[in-house]
CSV table of C-alpha atoms in Angstrom, one decimal:
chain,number,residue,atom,x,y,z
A,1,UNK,CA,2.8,13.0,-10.5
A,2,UNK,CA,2.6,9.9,-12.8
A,3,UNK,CA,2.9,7.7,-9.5
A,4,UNK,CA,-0.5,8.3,-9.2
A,5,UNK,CA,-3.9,9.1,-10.5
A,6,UNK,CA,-5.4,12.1,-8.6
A,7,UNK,CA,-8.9,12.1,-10.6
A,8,UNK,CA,-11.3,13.2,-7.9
A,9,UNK,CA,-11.5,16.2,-5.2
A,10,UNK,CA,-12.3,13.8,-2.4
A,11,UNK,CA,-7.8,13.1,-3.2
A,12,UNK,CA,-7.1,17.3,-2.4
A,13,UNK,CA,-9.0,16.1,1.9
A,14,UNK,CA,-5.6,15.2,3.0
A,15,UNK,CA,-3.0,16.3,0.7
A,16,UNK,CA,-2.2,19.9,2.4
A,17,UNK,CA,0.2,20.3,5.5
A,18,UNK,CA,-2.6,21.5,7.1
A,19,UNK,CA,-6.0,19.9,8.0
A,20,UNK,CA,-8.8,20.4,6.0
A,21,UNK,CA,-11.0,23.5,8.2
A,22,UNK,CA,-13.9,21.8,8.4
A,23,UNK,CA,-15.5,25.8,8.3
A,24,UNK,CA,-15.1,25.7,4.8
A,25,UNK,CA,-16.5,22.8,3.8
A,26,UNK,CA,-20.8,22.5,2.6
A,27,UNK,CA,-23.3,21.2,4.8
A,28,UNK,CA,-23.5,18.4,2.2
A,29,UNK,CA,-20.6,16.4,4.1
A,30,UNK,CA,-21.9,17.6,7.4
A,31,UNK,CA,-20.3,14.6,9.0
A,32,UNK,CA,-17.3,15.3,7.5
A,33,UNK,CA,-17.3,17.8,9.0
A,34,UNK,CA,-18.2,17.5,12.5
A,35,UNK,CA,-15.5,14.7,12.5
A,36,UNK,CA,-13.0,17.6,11.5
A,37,UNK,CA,-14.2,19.7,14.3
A,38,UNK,CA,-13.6,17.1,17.1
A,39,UNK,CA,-10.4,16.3,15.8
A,40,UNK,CA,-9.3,20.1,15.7
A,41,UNK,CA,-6.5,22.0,13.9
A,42,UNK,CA,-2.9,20.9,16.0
A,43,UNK,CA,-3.7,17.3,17.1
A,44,UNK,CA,-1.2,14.9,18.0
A,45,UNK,CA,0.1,12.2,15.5
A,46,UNK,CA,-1.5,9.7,17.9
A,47,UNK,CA,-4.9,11.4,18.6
A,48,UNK,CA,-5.2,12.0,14.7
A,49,UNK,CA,-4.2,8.2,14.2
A,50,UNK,CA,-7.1,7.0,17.0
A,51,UNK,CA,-9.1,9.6,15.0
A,52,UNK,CA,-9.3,7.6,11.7
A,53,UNK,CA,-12.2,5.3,12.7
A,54,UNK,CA,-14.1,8.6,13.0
A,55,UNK,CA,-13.4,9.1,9.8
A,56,UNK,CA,-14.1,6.2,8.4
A,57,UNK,CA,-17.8,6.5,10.3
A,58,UNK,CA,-18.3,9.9,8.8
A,59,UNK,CA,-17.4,8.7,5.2
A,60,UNK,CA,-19.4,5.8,5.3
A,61,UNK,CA,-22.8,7.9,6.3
A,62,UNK,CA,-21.7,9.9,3.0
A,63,UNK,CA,-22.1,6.2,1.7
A,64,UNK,CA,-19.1,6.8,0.0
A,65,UNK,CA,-17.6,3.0,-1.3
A,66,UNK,CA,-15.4,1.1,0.9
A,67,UNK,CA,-12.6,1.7,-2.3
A,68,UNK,CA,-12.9,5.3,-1.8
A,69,UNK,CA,-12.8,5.1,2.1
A,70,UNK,CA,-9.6,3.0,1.2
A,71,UNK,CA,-8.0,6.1,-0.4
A,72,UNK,CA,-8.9,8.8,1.6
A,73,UNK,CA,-7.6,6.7,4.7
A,74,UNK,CA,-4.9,5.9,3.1
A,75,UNK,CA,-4.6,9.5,2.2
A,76,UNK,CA,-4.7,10.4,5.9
A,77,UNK,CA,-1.8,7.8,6.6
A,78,UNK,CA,0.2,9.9,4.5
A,79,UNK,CA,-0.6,13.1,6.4
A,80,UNK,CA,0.7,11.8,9.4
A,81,UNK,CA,3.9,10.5,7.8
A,82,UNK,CA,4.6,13.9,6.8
A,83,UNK,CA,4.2,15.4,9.8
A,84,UNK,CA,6.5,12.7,11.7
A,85,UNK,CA,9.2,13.6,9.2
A,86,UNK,CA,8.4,17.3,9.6
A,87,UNK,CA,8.3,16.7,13.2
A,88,UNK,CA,11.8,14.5,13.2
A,89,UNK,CA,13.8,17.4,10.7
A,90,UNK,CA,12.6,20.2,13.2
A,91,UNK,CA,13.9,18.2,16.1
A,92,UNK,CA,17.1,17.2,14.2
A,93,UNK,CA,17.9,21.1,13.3
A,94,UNK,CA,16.8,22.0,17.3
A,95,UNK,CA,19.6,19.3,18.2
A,96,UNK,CA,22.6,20.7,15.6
A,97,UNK,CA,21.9,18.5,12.7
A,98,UNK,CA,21.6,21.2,10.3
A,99,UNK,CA,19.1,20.8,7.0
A,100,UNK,CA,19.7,17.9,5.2
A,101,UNK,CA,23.1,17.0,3.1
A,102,UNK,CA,21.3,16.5,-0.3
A,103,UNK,CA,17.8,15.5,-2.1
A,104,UNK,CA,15.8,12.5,-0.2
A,105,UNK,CA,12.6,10.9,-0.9
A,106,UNK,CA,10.5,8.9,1.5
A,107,UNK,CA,8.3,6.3,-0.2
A,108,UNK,CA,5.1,4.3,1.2
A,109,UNK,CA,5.0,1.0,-0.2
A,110,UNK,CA,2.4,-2.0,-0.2
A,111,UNK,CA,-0.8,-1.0,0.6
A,112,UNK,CA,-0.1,2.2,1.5
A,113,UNK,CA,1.7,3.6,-1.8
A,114,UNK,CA,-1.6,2.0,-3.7
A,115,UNK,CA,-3.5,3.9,-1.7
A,116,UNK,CA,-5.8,0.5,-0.3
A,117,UNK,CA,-5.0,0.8,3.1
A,118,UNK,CA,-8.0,0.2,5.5
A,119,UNK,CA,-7.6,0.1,9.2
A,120,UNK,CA,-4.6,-1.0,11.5
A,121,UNK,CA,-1.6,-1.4,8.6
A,122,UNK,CA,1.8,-1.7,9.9
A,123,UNK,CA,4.9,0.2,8.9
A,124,UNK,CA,6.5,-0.4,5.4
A,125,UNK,CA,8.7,2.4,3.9
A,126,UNK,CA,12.1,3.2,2.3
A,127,UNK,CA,14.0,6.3,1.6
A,128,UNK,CA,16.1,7.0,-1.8
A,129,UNK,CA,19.1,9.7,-1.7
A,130,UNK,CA,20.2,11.7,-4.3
A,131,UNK,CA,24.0,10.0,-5.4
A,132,UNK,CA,26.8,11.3,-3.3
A,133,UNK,CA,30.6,10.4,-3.4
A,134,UNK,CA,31.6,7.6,-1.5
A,135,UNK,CA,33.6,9.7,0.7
A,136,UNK,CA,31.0,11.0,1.8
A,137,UNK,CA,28.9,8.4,3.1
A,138,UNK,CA,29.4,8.4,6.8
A,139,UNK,CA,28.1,11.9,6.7
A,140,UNK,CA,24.8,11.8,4.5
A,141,UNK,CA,24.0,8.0,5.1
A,142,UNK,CA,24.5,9.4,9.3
A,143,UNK,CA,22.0,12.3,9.0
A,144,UNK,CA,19.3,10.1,6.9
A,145,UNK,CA,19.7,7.2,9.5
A,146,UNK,CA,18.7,9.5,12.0
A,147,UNK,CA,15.8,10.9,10.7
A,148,UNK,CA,15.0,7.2,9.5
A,149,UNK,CA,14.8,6.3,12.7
A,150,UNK,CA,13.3,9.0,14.6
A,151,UNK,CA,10.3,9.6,12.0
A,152,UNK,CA,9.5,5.3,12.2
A,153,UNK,CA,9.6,5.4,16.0
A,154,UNK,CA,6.9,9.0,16.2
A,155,UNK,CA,5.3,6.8,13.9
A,156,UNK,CA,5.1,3.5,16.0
A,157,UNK,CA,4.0,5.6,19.3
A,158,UNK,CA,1.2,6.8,17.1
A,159,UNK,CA,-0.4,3.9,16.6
A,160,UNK,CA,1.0,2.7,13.7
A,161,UNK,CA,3.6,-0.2,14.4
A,162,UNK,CA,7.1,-0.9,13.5
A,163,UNK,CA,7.3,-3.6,10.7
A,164,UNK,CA,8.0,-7.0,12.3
A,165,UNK,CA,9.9,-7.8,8.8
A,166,UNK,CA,12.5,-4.6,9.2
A,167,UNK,CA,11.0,-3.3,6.0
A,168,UNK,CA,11.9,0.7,6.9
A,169,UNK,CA,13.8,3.9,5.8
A,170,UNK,CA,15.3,2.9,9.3
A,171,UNK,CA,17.5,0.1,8.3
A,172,UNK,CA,20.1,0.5,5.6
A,173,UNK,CA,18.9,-2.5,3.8
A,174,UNK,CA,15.7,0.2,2.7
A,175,UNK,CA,17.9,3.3,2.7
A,176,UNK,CA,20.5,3.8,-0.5
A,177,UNK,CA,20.9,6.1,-2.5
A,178,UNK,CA,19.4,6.0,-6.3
A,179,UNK,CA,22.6,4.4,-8.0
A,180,UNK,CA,22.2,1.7,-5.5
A,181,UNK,CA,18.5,0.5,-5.8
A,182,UNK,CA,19.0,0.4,-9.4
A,183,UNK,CA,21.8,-1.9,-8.7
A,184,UNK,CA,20.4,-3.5,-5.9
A,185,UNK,CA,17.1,-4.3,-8.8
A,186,UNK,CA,19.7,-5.7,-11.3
A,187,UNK,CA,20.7,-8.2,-9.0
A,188,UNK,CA,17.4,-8.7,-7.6
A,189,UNK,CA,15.6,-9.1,-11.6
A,190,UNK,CA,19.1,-11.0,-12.7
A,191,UNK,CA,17.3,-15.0,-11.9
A,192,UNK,CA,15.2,-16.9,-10.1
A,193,UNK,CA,15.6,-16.5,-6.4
A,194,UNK,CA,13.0,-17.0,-4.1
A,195,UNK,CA,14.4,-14.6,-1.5
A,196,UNK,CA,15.2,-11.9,-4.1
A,197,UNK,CA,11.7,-11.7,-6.0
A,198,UNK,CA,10.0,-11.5,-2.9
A,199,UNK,CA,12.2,-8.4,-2.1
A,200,UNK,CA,11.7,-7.0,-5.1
A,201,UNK,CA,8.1,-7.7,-4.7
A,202,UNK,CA,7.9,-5.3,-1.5
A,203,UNK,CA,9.3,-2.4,-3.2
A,204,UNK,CA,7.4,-2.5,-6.3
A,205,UNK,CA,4.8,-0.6,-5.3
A,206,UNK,CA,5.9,2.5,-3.6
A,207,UNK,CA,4.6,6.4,-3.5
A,208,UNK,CA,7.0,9.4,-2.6
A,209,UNK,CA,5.5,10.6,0.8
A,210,UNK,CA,7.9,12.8,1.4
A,211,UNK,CA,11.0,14.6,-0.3
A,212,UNK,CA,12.0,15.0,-3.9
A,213,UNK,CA,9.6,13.2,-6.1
A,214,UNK,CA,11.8,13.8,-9.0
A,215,UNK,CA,14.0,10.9,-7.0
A,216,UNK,CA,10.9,8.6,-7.0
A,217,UNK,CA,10.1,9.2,-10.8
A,218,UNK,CA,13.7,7.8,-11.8
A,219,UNK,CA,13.3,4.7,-9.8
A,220,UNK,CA,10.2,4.3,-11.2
A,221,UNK,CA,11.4,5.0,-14.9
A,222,UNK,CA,14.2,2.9,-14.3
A,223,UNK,CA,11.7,-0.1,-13.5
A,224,UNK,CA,9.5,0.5,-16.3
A,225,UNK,CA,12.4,0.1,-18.5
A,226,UNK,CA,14.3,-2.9,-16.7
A,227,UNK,CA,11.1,-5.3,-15.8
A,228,UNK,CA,9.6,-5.9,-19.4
A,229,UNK,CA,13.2,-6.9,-19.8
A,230,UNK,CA,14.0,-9.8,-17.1
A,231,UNK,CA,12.2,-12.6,-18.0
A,232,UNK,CA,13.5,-15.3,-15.2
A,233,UNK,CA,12.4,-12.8,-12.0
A,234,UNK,CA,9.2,-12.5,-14.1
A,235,UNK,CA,8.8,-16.3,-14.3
A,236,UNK,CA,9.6,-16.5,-10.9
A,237,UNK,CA,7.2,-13.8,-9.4
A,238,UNK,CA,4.7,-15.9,-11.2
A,239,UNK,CA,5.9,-19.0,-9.9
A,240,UNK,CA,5.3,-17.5,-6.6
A,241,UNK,CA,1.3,-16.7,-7.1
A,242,UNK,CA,0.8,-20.0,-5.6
A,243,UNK,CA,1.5,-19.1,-2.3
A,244,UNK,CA,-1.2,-17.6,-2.0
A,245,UNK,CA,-4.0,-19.6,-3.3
A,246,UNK,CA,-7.4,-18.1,-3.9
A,247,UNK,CA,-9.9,-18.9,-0.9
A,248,UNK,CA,-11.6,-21.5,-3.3
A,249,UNK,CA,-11.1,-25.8,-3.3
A,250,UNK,CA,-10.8,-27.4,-6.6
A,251,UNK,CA,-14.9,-28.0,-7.1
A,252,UNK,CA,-14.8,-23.2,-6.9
A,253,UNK,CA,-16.3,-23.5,-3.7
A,254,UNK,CA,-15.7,-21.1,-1.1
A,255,UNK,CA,-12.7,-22.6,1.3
A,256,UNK,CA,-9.9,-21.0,2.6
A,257,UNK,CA,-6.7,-21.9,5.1
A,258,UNK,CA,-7.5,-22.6,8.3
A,259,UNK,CA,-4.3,-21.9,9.9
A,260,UNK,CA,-4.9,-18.7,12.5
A,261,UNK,CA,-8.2,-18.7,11.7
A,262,UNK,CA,-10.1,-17.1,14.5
A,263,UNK,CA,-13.1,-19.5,13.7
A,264,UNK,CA,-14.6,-22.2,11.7
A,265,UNK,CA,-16.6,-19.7,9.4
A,266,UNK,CA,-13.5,-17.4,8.8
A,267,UNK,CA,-11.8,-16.6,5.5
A,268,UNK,CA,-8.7,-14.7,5.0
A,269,UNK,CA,-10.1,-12.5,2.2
A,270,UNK,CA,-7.1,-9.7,2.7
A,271,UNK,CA,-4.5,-12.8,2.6
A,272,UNK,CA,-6.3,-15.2,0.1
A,273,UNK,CA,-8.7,-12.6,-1.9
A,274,UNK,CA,-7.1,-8.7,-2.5
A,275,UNK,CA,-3.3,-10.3,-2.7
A,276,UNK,CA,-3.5,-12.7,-5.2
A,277,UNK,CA,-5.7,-10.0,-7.1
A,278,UNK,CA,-2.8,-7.6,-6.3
A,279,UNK,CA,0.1,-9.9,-7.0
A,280,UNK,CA,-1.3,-11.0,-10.4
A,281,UNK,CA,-2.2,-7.5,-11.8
A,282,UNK,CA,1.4,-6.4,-10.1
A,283,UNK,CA,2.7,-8.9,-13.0
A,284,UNK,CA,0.6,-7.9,-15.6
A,285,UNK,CA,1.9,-4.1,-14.8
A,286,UNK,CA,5.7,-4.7,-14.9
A,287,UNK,CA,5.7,-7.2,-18.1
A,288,UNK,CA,3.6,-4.3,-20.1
A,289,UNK,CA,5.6,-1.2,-18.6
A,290,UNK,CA,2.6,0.5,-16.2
A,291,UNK,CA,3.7,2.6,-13.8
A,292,UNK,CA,1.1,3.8,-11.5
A,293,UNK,CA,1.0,1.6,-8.2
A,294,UNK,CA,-2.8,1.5,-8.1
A,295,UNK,CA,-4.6,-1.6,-8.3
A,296,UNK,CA,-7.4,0.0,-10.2
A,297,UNK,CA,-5.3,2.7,-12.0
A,298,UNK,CA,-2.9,-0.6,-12.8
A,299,UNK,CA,-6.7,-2.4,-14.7
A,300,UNK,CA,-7.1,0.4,-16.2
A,301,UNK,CA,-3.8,1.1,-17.7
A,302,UNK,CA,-3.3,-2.3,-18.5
A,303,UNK,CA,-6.2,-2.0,-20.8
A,304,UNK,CA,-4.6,0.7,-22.6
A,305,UNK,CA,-2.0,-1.4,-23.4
A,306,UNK,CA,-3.0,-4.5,-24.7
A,307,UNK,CA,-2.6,-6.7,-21.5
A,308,UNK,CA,-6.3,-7.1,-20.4
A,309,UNK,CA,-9.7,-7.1,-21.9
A,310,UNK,CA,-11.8,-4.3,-20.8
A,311,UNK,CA,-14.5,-6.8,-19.4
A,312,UNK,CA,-12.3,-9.0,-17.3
A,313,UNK,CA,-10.8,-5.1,-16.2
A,314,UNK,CA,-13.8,-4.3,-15.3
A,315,UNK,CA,-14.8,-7.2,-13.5
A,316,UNK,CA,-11.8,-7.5,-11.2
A,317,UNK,CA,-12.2,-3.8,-10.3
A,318,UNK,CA,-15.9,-4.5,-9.1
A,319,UNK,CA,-14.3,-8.0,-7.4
A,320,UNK,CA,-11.6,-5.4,-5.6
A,321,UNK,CA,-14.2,-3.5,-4.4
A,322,UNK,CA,-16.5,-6.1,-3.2
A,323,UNK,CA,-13.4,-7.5,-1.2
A,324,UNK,CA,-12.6,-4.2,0.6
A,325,UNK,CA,-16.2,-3.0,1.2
A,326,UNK,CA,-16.6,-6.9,3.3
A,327,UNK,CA,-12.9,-6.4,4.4
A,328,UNK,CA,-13.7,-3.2,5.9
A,329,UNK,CA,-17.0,-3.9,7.1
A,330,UNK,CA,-15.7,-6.6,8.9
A,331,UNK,CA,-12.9,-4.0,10.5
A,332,UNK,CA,-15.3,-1.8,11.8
A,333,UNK,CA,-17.6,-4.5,13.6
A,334,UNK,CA,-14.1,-6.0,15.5
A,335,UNK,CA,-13.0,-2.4,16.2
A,336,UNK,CA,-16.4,-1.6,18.0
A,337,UNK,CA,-16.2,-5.2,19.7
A,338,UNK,CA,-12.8,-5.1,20.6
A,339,UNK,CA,-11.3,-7.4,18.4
A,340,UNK,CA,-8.3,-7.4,16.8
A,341,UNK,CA,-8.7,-6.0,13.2
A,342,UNK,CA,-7.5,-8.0,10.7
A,343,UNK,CA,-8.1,-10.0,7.1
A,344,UNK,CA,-10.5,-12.4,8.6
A,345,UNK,CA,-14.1,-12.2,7.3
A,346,UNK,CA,-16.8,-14.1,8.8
A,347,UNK,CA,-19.2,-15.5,6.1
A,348,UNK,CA,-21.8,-16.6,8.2
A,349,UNK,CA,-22.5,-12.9,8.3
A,350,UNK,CA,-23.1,-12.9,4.4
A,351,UNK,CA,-26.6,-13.8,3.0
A,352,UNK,CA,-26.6,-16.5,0.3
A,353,UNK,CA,-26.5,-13.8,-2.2
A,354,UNK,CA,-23.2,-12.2,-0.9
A,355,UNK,CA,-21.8,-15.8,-0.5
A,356,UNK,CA,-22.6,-16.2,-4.1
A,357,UNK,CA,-20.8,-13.4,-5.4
A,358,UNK,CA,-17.8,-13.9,-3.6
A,359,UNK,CA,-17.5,-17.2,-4.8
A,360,UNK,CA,-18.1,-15.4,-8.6
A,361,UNK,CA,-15.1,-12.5,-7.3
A,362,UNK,CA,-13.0,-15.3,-5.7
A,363,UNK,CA,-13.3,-16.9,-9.4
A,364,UNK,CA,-12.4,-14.4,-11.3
A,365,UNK,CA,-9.2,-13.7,-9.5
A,366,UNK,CA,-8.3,-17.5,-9.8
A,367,UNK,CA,-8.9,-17.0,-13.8
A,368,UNK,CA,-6.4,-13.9,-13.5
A,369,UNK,CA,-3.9,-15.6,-11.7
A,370,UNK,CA,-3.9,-17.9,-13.9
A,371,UNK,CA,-3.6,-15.7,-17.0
A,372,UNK,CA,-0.5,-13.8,-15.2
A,373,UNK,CA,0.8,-17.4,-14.8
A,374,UNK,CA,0.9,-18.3,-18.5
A,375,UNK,CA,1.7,-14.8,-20.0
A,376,UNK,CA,4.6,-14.8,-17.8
A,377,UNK,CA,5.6,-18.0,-19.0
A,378,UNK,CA,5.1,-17.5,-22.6
């Protein structure tokens, strides 16, 4: 799969059917795999879902980095879309649907197809056909609907919530077949609308969950080939990195958007910290032709090619991770408290020497953003 870079074992926990039997693993991640014992074999979509702060308790005594905890969470996410689309087809075949009419893929996207997920994401997800006949459409588009909706809904009633902004395999806007999301990216890459870039921005990065993957890779090749090639939506996805300004006032000081903030000492670090960092590298990736949808896979890659030094690469992966191991810290304490989980960060928590450093991260992206600004534009 050139999606993605699988380069560690920790990747194999959660890519079976079945759950890892935590019997066979050492005594080395004993609390691995004591959490795999309470969660047993069979659970339900929503006990495994209430499960994943367990899981992110027994990976962080393994003082595995927040980065990491990111994947294999994320990793988990995709376990239990699989089994809500398992559990959908079975239930579709039980009621007369039959197997399905041709090929399908189901893709992740945003956070969850690069694999940076921490806790309490929200539903985003498409679904490509293979190309049918026109005549035929009622039919296939019918039986994918269904499922569509059926494996969104198991998802929601796990714990996992609809997306408030319709982005899912549910709605035909995120369901076509292949010949139409490469037309529907023509016309979305053809200029400079606002609306259309930022559509274009949600599927960008997306993982096949589910289905053909072969149907995934041709979307994706088609990208890599059309992208380098549309220099107004490039200029315009550019344009648009100033919507989300770096949590930093004109003097680099540490100050962020007050608007929902939940205090005073708040910063939206998931909002104005990881996305901008995101966003920016996202450009970098399409104008040099990298495919994988990994923020850090994306650094590295773009090294490869010419687009970054392997110093600034390197220093925006360690500012990535600095973001999610404080994004995720802060997760954990408002899970335990009761609090809703979110992108707020409360500096006051941070020592001067972690206020420092954020303000060096928090820099570092502005300097990126600011490079993807003028490449784009030159």
């Amino acid at each position: 799969m050139r999606l993605l870079h699988r380069a560690s074992p920790w990747r194999d926990l959660f890519a079976a059917d079945a759950l890892p039997d935590p019997a066979r693993l050492p005594s080395l991640v004993a609390p691995l795999r004591d959490a795999l014992t309470s969660l047993g074999p069979a659970p339900s979509l929503a006990v495994a879902h209430r499960w994943q702060a367990e899981l992110v308790d027994a990976l962080d005594r393994l003082d595995l980095p927040a980065w990491r905890i990111a994947q294999l969470v994320s990793d988990h996410n995709d376990w239990l879309y699989r089994r809500a689309i398992d559990l959908s087809l079975n239930e579709m075949q039980g009621q007369g649907w039959g197997a399905p009419p041709t090929a399908w893929c189901v893709l992740t996207l945003g956070s969850a197809a690069r694999h940076e997920s921490l806790l309490a994401p929200d539903q985003d997800n498409a679904m490509i056909i293979a190309d049918y006949p026109d005549s035929r459409h009622t039919e296939i588009d019918g039986y994918f609907q269904a499922l569509g909706e059926r494996f969104t809904t198991r998802l929601d009633e796990a714990g996992i919530p609809l997306c408030s902004g319709h982005v899912m395999a549910r709605w035909p806007m995120w369901r076509k077949r292949l010949c139409e999301w490469t037309e529907q990216l023509a016309i979305w890459t053809a200029d400079r609308r606002v609306k259309r870039v930022q559509q274009a921005n949600i599927l960008l990065d997306f993982f096949p969950v589910r289905g053909e993957a072969a149907l995934a890779e041709a979307l994706a090749d088609h990208v890599a080939r059309l992208m380098p090639r549309s220099p107004l939506f490039l200029d315009e996805m550019a344009a648009l990195l100033d919507e989300l300004p770096v949590a930093l006032d004109r003097f680099g000081r540490l100050a962020g958007s007050r608007e929902g903030a939940p205090h005073d000492r708040a910063l939206n670090l998931k909002h104005q910290g990881v996305l901008p960092l995101v966003n920016a590298v996202r450009l970098l990736a399409l104008r040099h032709g990298v495919r994988p949808p990994e923020t850090r896979a994306r650094l590295t890659d773009l090294v490869v090619k010419g687009g970054l030094s392997a110093e600034r690469a390197l220093a925006l992966t360690a500012a990535l991770e600095r973001l999610q191991g404080l994004l995720l810290a802060e997760q954990r304490l408002n899970l335990q408290e009761g609090r809703p989980v979110d992108g707020w960060v409360d500096v006051a928590r941070l020592g001067e020497d972690r206020r420092l450093l954020l303000r060096h991260d928090l820099q570092q992206i502005r300097a990126l953003v600011r490079l993807a600004r003028g490449r784009a534009a030159g």
